[in-house]
XYZ file of C-alpha atoms in Angstrom:
537
model
C 107.520 -34.588 94.101
C 109.786 -31.620 94.836
C 112.175 -30.201 92.246
C 115.067 -31.752 94.006
C 113.362 -35.171 94.046
C 112.594 -34.804 90.234
C 116.286 -33.985 89.641
C 117.539 -37.019 91.498
C 115.065 -39.184 89.700
C 116.257 -37.685 86.377
C 119.904 -38.505 87.386
C 119.054 -42.093 88.419
C 117.152 -42.773 85.063
C 119.997 -41.103 83.025
C 122.794 -43.263 84.673
C 120.871 -46.407 84.647
C 120.372 -46.052 80.800
C 124.116 -45.328 80.404
C 124.958 -48.511 82.361
C 122.458 -50.569 80.303
C 124.234 -49.212 77.272
C 127.612 -50.340 78.807
C 126.367 -53.828 79.465
C 125.270 -54.158 75.770
C 128.784 -52.769 74.801
C 130.373 -55.683 76.655
C 128.363 -58.340 74.818
C 130.327 -57.701 71.525
C 133.512 -58.864 73.285
C 131.761 -61.953 74.768
C 130.412 -62.993 71.378
C 133.390 -62.145 68.957
C 132.417 -63.495 65.578
C 128.880 -64.485 66.737
C 127.449 -67.977 66.541
C 129.422 -68.779 63.364
C 132.772 -68.715 65.286
C 131.272 -70.876 68.198
C 130.055 -73.491 65.574
C 133.581 -73.300 63.809
C 135.360 -74.196 67.099
C 132.832 -76.865 68.033
C 133.524 -78.556 64.676
C 137.197 -78.782 65.775
C 136.278 -80.189 69.087
C 137.010 -76.925 70.729
C 135.103 -74.795 73.395
C 135.641 -71.059 73.227
C 138.177 -69.522 75.547
C 135.438 -68.055 77.724
C 133.818 -71.486 78.049
C 137.200 -72.950 79.121
C 137.731 -70.280 81.670
C 134.228 -70.898 83.133
C 135.118 -74.451 83.440
C 138.494 -73.768 84.987
C 137.372 -71.358 87.865
C 135.801 -72.620 91.012
C 132.024 -73.248 90.964
C 130.039 -70.266 92.065
C 132.938 -67.803 91.427
C 133.269 -65.237 88.759
C 136.107 -64.016 86.484
C 137.205 -60.506 87.744
C 137.787 -59.352 84.081
C 140.280 -56.729 83.088
C 140.688 -54.622 79.897
C 137.326 -55.854 78.433
C 137.038 -52.481 76.602
C 140.284 -52.707 74.748
C 140.298 -52.586 70.991
C 136.886 -51.286 70.292
C 137.118 -49.155 67.110
C 140.776 -48.770 67.654
C 141.318 -47.829 64.037
C 144.139 -49.955 62.796
C 143.862 -49.840 58.892
C 144.258 -53.673 58.749
C 141.923 -54.435 61.594
C 139.898 -51.288 62.832
C 137.763 -53.036 65.405
C 138.960 -55.679 67.825
C 136.340 -56.147 70.599
C 138.114 -57.189 73.717
C 141.537 -56.602 72.188
C 141.856 -60.289 70.977
C 142.568 -61.577 74.462
C 140.708 -62.414 77.702
C 142.412 -61.450 80.958
C 141.201 -61.508 84.409
C 141.602 -63.056 87.905
C 139.705 -66.278 88.694
C 139.714 -68.491 91.759
C 141.160 -71.909 90.918
C 141.263 -74.464 93.803
C 140.518 -71.416 96.093
C 143.615 -69.586 94.883
C 143.510 -66.251 92.925
C 145.138 -66.698 89.510
C 145.658 -64.275 86.580
C 144.161 -66.010 83.529
C 145.302 -65.146 79.959
C 143.057 -66.633 77.142
C 143.865 -65.962 73.534
C 140.611 -65.204 71.618
C 140.987 -67.535 68.662
C 137.631 -66.228 67.283
C 139.565 -63.027 66.433
C 142.248 -63.322 63.630
C 143.368 -66.688 65.020
C 144.315 -65.312 68.323
C 147.161 -63.298 66.883
C 148.706 -60.347 68.711
C 147.971 -56.728 67.704
C 149.665 -53.816 69.564
C 146.560 -53.577 71.759
C 146.753 -57.329 72.478
C 150.200 -57.023 73.626
C 149.431 -54.063 75.877
C 146.586 -55.908 77.521
C 148.702 -59.059 77.998
C 151.680 -57.125 79.595
C 149.290 -54.993 81.703
C 147.750 -58.230 83.083
C 151.302 -59.689 83.829
C 152.238 -56.510 85.791
C 149.107 -56.822 87.975
C 149.918 -60.433 88.520
C 153.466 -59.613 89.520
C 152.434 -56.639 91.842
C 149.779 -58.796 93.455
C 151.682 -62.081 93.565
C 149.129 -63.945 91.547
C 149.801 -67.397 89.804
C 149.508 -67.035 85.965
C 147.578 -69.320 83.731
C 147.907 -69.072 79.995
C 145.257 -70.689 77.742
C 147.292 -70.564 74.699
C 145.912 -70.630 71.073
C 147.578 -68.083 69.043
C 149.048 -67.568 65.580
C 151.606 -65.175 67.089
C 152.273 -61.661 65.887
C 149.639 -60.187 63.527
C 152.173 -59.918 60.646
C 150.938 -56.798 58.841
C 151.590 -54.889 62.160
C 155.095 -56.476 62.905
C 156.666 -53.046 63.061
C 154.502 -52.297 66.161
C 154.609 -55.659 67.761
C 158.014 -57.274 67.466
C 161.328 -55.752 68.432
C 160.899 -53.090 71.109
C 160.408 -53.067 74.833
C 156.838 -53.689 75.654
C 156.281 -55.825 72.545
C 156.136 -59.588 71.972
C 159.403 -60.576 73.714
C 158.265 -58.702 76.857
C 155.554 -61.410 77.498
C 158.289 -63.966 77.810
C 160.656 -61.755 79.762
C 157.862 -61.304 82.219
C 157.051 -64.852 82.545
C 160.729 -65.848 83.404
C 161.091 -62.996 85.837
C 157.865 -63.879 87.712
C 158.812 -67.684 87.747
C 162.262 -66.701 89.173
C 160.364 -64.855 91.929
C 158.394 -67.938 92.729
C 155.192 -66.884 90.992
C 153.982 -69.951 89.110
C 153.457 -69.930 85.367
C 151.205 -72.655 83.942
C 150.187 -73.079 80.221
C 147.414 -75.133 78.692
C 148.031 -75.172 74.859
C 144.681 -75.684 73.139
C 145.735 -74.699 69.667
C 148.727 -73.581 67.543
C 151.599 -71.592 69.040
C 154.037 -70.700 66.341
C 157.438 -68.998 66.437
C 157.907 -66.839 69.476
C 154.443 -67.952 70.617
C 155.811 -71.439 71.247
C 157.698 -69.889 74.216
C 154.381 -69.680 75.994
C 154.605 -73.540 76.225
C 158.266 -73.905 76.660
C 158.853 -71.232 79.487
C 155.966 -72.344 81.726
C 156.725 -73.875 85.102
C 154.469 -76.726 83.818
C 152.653 -76.966 80.448
C 149.941 -79.173 78.961
C 149.275 -79.940 75.270
C 146.227 -81.502 73.881
C 146.535 -84.345 71.376
C 145.887 -83.276 67.733
C 144.673 -79.931 68.865
C 147.775 -78.284 70.260
C 151.032 -77.478 68.286
C 154.223 -75.616 69.148
C 157.156 -75.013 66.794
C 159.537 -72.228 65.885
C 158.576 -72.541 62.214
C 155.517 -74.106 60.971
C 155.300 -76.676 58.021
C 155.221 -74.039 55.260
C 158.190 -72.226 56.607
C 160.107 -75.467 57.204
C 159.370 -76.356 53.537
C 160.583 -73.150 52.259
C 163.635 -73.179 54.414
C 164.996 -76.786 54.106
C 162.678 -78.403 51.664
C 161.310 -80.752 54.258
C 157.693 -81.912 53.975
C 156.206 -82.500 57.525
C 152.796 -82.353 59.069
C 152.055 -79.941 61.997
C 151.517 -83.024 64.207
C 154.848 -84.630 63.436
C 156.680 -81.334 63.631
C 155.246 -80.091 66.943
C 152.308 -81.922 68.150
C 151.582 -82.813 71.685
C 153.236 -86.239 71.468
C 156.439 -84.706 70.050
C 156.923 -82.321 72.851
C 155.953 -84.785 75.603
C 157.665 -87.805 74.281
C 160.741 -86.384 72.486
C 161.668 -82.866 72.969
C 160.624 -82.474 76.475
C 159.293 -79.131 75.821
C 155.882 -79.961 77.351
C 155.170 -81.738 80.619
C 151.630 -83.261 80.297
C 149.893 -85.007 77.386
C 145.974 -84.952 77.440
C 143.466 -86.001 74.739
C 140.723 -83.315 75.287
C 140.293 -79.736 76.428
C 138.196 -81.039 79.351
C 140.979 -83.214 80.533
C 143.529 -80.427 80.148
C 141.470 -78.180 82.385
C 141.150 -80.909 84.839
C 145.031 -81.331 84.935
C 145.503 -77.706 85.421
C 143.276 -77.862 88.496
C 145.137 -80.856 89.828
C 148.415 -79.014 89.568
C 147.229 -75.823 91.177
C 145.890 -77.936 93.997
C 149.383 -78.738 95.139
C 150.493 -75.030 95.301
C 150.574 -73.439 98.768
C 147.640 -71.341 99.973
C 147.757 -67.597 99.454
C 148.096 -64.982 102.347
C 146.346 -61.754 102.968
C 148.748 -59.056 104.123
C 146.521 -56.736 105.964
C 144.064 -56.778 108.905
C 140.351 -57.321 108.110
C 137.185 -57.615 110.037
C 135.427 -60.942 110.078
C 132.246 -59.322 109.290
C 130.786 -56.077 108.072
C 127.566 -54.144 107.460
C 126.445 -53.198 103.911
C 126.150 -49.444 103.054
C 122.926 -47.827 104.162
C 122.518 -46.448 100.731
C 122.463 -48.465 97.675
C 123.344 -47.988 93.946
C 120.286 -46.071 93.063
C 121.182 -43.610 95.699
C 124.652 -43.427 94.163
C 123.278 -42.672 90.765
C 120.779 -40.244 92.094
C 123.525 -37.859 93.347
C 125.464 -37.762 90.123
C 124.527 -34.877 87.734
C 124.387 -35.813 84.107
C 126.952 -33.137 83.239
C 130.425 -34.206 84.547
C 131.348 -30.631 85.259
C 128.487 -30.066 87.673
C 129.455 -30.110 91.350
C 128.887 -33.244 93.511
C 128.934 -33.947 97.203
C 131.535 -36.673 97.734
C 130.035 -37.543 101.025
C 126.882 -38.913 99.209
C 129.215 -41.069 97.164
C 131.075 -42.458 100.115
C 127.980 -43.442 101.977
C 127.080 -45.685 99.006
C 130.399 -47.707 99.024
C 131.571 -47.666 102.669
C 130.562 -50.358 105.229
C 127.518 -49.141 107.273
C 128.036 -45.784 105.226
C 130.596 -44.738 107.841
C 133.414 -42.290 106.862
C 135.965 -40.881 109.427
C 137.104 -37.606 107.801
C 140.585 -36.088 108.270
C 140.802 -32.328 108.789
C 137.188 -31.843 108.033
C 137.003 -28.168 108.975
C 140.377 -27.126 107.430
C 140.204 -24.016 105.078
C 136.402 -24.026 104.375
C 135.630 -23.438 100.689
C 139.261 -24.359 99.669
C 140.533 -27.137 101.609
C 137.304 -29.120 101.181
C 137.541 -29.564 97.373
C 139.569 -32.709 98.347
C 138.259 -34.917 101.063
C 140.568 -37.284 103.006
C 139.788 -39.926 105.599
C 139.192 -43.617 106.211
C 136.336 -46.063 105.370
C 135.901 -49.739 105.989
C 135.348 -51.433 102.655
C 134.091 -55.016 103.193
C 136.024 -55.130 106.461
C 139.204 -53.617 105.130
C 140.457 -50.249 106.274
C 140.963 -47.962 103.370
C 142.337 -44.469 103.053
C 140.321 -41.955 100.884
C 141.424 -38.974 98.736
C 138.367 -37.867 96.941
C 137.646 -34.733 94.804
C 134.592 -32.894 96.084
C 132.253 -30.091 94.939
C 133.884 -28.438 91.787
C 136.962 -30.740 92.386
C 139.260 -27.728 91.646
C 142.345 -28.270 93.861
C 143.411 -25.214 95.777
C 146.817 -25.208 97.572
C 145.146 -25.848 100.943
C 143.435 -29.049 99.496
C 146.765 -30.219 97.909
C 148.640 -29.824 101.241
C 145.972 -31.672 103.173
C 145.988 -34.565 100.618
C 149.793 -34.770 100.660
C 149.840 -35.043 104.442
C 147.201 -37.731 104.341
C 148.917 -39.795 101.698
C 152.124 -39.738 103.834
C 150.253 -40.742 106.920
C 148.658 -43.711 105.114
C 151.982 -44.745 103.642
C 153.512 -44.843 107.168
C 150.622 -46.847 108.844
C 150.316 -49.009 105.563
C 146.743 -48.179 104.738
C 145.672 -48.903 101.255
C 144.506 -45.846 99.258
C 141.393 -45.186 97.079
C 141.593 -42.144 94.945
C 138.209 -41.039 93.729
C 138.913 -38.782 90.824
C 136.471 -35.976 89.918
C 138.862 -32.960 89.415
C 139.281 -30.654 86.288
C 142.790 -29.534 87.716
C 144.701 -27.376 90.133
C 143.712 -23.824 90.744
C 145.592 -21.051 88.609
C 146.216 -17.423 88.988
C 148.593 -14.963 90.729
C 147.205 -15.384 94.244
C 147.244 -19.183 94.061
C 150.924 -19.346 92.545
C 152.157 -17.061 95.334
C 150.451 -19.307 97.959
C 152.334 -22.243 96.648
C 149.976 -24.237 94.434
C 152.896 -25.409 92.448
C 154.895 -26.596 95.405
C 151.939 -28.279 97.153
C 150.678 -29.727 93.923
C 154.221 -31.185 93.370
C 154.076 -32.563 96.954
C 150.869 -34.180 96.116
C 152.336 -35.799 93.021
C 155.479 -36.876 94.894
C 153.371 -38.442 97.681
C 151.324 -40.377 95.174
C 154.400 -41.614 93.339
C 156.357 -42.657 96.383
C 153.722 -44.204 98.760
C 154.161 -47.946 98.671
C 150.655 -48.986 99.706
C 148.315 -50.608 97.119
C 146.532 -47.631 95.310
C 143.309 -47.789 93.172
C 141.853 -45.027 91.238
C 138.072 -44.793 90.596
C 137.119 -41.944 88.078
C 133.658 -40.658 88.331
C 134.110 -37.300 86.546
C 136.620 -34.885 85.049
C 140.197 -36.227 85.036
C 142.275 -33.373 83.598
C 145.743 -31.938 83.652
C 148.048 -32.382 86.654
C 145.097 -33.508 88.770
C 145.419 -36.748 86.685
C 148.797 -37.124 88.222
C 148.191 -36.069 91.791
C 145.071 -38.149 91.854
C 146.945 -41.327 90.794
C 146.428 -41.581 86.999
C 147.979 -44.447 84.977
C 151.512 -43.022 85.146
C 151.510 -43.359 88.906
C 151.067 -47.017 88.842
C 147.680 -47.608 90.644
C 147.224 -51.483 91.030
C 143.893 -51.053 89.239
C 142.113 -48.022 87.679
C 138.397 -48.115 86.960
C 136.267 -45.551 85.121
C 132.540 -44.985 85.102
C 130.412 -43.698 82.273
C 130.760 -40.192 83.780
C 134.603 -40.162 83.489
C 136.350 -37.775 81.090
C 140.175 -38.094 80.692
C 141.891 -35.414 78.559
C 144.571 -32.775 79.300
C 141.952 -30.179 79.838
C 138.122 -29.787 79.153
C 137.038 -29.427 75.624
C 135.739 -25.971 76.294
C 139.041 -24.876 77.694
C 140.965 -26.424 74.888
C 138.644 -24.763 72.402
C 139.031 -21.375 73.929
C 142.875 -21.559 73.946
C 143.081 -22.807 70.306
C 140.444 -20.383 69.073
C 142.413 -17.460 70.610
C 145.646 -18.668 68.945
C 143.708 -19.038 65.613
C 142.430 -15.459 65.900
C 145.886 -14.035 66.681
C 147.479 -15.831 63.779
C 144.761 -14.438 61.399
C 145.170 -10.970 62.881
C 148.925 -11.060 62.339
C 148.460 -12.114 58.784
C 145.862 -9.450 58.123
C 143.117 -12.077 57.348
C 139.408 -11.368 57.973
C 137.931 -13.610 60.715
C 134.983 -15.692 59.552
C 132.880 -16.049 62.743
C 130.771 -18.914 61.302
C 134.112 -20.862 60.593
C 135.377 -20.047 64.125
C 132.200 -21.355 65.489
C 132.735 -24.553 63.592
C 136.369 -24.709 64.702
C 135.311 -24.373 68.323
C 132.604 -27.000 68.152
C 135.070 -29.378 66.338
C 137.590 -29.141 69.236
C 134.863 -29.535 71.880
C 133.495 -32.601 70.156
C 136.905 -34.176 69.564
C 137.768 -33.798 73.374
C 134.445 -35.241 74.300
C 135.045 -38.215 72.012
C 138.638 -38.794 73.007
C 137.902 -38.422 76.716
C 134.969 -40.741 76.802
C 135.575 -43.992 78.767
C 134.903 -46.186 75.597
C 137.645 -44.347 73.817
C 140.166 -44.378 76.728
C 139.223 -47.986 77.406
C 139.876 -49.011 73.897
C 143.479 -47.842 74.281
C 143.648 -49.484 77.736
C 144.153 -46.225 79.715
C 142.098 -47.849 82.407
C 141.380 -51.515 83.455
C 137.574 -51.300 82.695
C 134.430 -49.304 82.837
C 132.243 -50.368 85.797
C 128.561 -49.752 86.413
C 127.616 -47.721 89.476
C 125.985 -50.947 90.811
C 129.273 -52.911 90.470
C 131.428 -50.188 92.003
C 131.566 -51.352 95.667
C 132.139 -55.045 94.829
C 134.804 -54.339 92.222
C 136.713 -51.891 94.338
C 136.627 -54.362 97.258
C 137.869 -57.205 95.087
C 140.521 -55.144 93.705
C 141.912 -54.329 97.173
C 141.612 -58.097 98.147
C 143.900 -58.954 95.366
C 146.249 -55.976 95.919
C 146.765 -57.240 99.430
C 148.125 -60.661 98.474
C 151.655 -59.283 98.784
C 153.183 -57.686 101.888
C 153.215 -53.762 101.956
C 156.843 -52.441 101.949
C 157.852 -49.252 103.955
C 157.308 -45.937 102.242
C 160.063 -43.271 101.782
C 158.916 -40.043 100.448
C 162.054 -38.113 99.870
C 162.379 -34.337 99.574
C 158.995 -32.955 100.758
C 158.457 -29.163 101.008
C 155.604 -28.941 103.440
């Protein structure tokens, strides 16, 4: 075996091990509370929320889960670890229609809402609105997690925003359905009341503005949960709920019956009826990825592993050799869909020539309504006197403007460094990609740890020199290593995923299917015209 083959085998084994670790990481969110919580729910006549979702979606289909990494070791003093963020969100096919499903994870603090739970819920609602997806709420929540009410109750993006989003989507014709499988107290009751149609389960589901203890305290009235806000109350008396069922199974079946009457969904793009799989597989993809995220890659090796028949039509392939080719632009077919590509190549450092080429390409894709896949592997834009005089600021700004203004569906896939303004120009979270996925190689921070350590150490040295203090080189080494380690920890996809900076970490083997599915969902809504404003080409 040659040294090149040995290195490729080393990369393959390294990334296969990281993806195995990732799959184990997911299991904790799947099994919140372990068997004990499953047994507790079974004693109440309940399935877990994941069991309910599996029963709801069409046979043979899978939940396209989002935000699974949320809440891991998030560090709230009252609840430092919330695997999955206390909520299941994802797109599932129900009666052949793609629906955004929200399921309260009652195995975690009775399904109450932490700040990260709200962020996950509202993120899924945004995706549903942008992709024109019916929403299904499987509701079993105690409402706000009271010790963190300051961070969950009164501001924009907090608890009330869930209901605002429900009503706005309903007004646009995006159906909102609720199956209440447990208690929905105070503001949480609006999940039942605001739905286009809602279902409650006899003796399992409850909805009220104040529960029995609060009613007792407020007006000295003794009342059971069932008589205060049970399924029979809201289907026979208040009219707050539309359908009465006796079991969870019956509730799921009723949901399916309702959704069957909804019109079929449209696909607003052209697509080939058939396509060829890539000539290179996931093993080949892992084999071309250095373990160190800052080592150069050949993005063409990546593209041939995700594109139909490994075909890539490149735009301006020979423009500005050595500088214009640190960003690669062009088109691929992805499961029959034409997709525009902007991908960081080699070192990923963006020179003004590369920025100019990328901006032009985004504008062209905007005008011909081609969806865009940003493959991020860039440590940032090039700096220095020559580059500034050549217009890196201007062309970098054009790249940011193009990314912000283009109206086609955009998806970001991070396979390496994701730093500085390159995060913006390459469609980071602030630039509203429909979906954003990371790999285990992704590192998202304002700059690399080594760069940050150099800057901060230089400042520390200058401050000590000004004060006439002697510099302890051992302590400086410790300081430098501490910064590097901190940036590595905070830029790791587990950490960024726990804060929902992306929609999920995906394995290399999943990448093609996940990206294609994301584009399928993004194209459920017509693409508007793009207007790019004041460009400075």
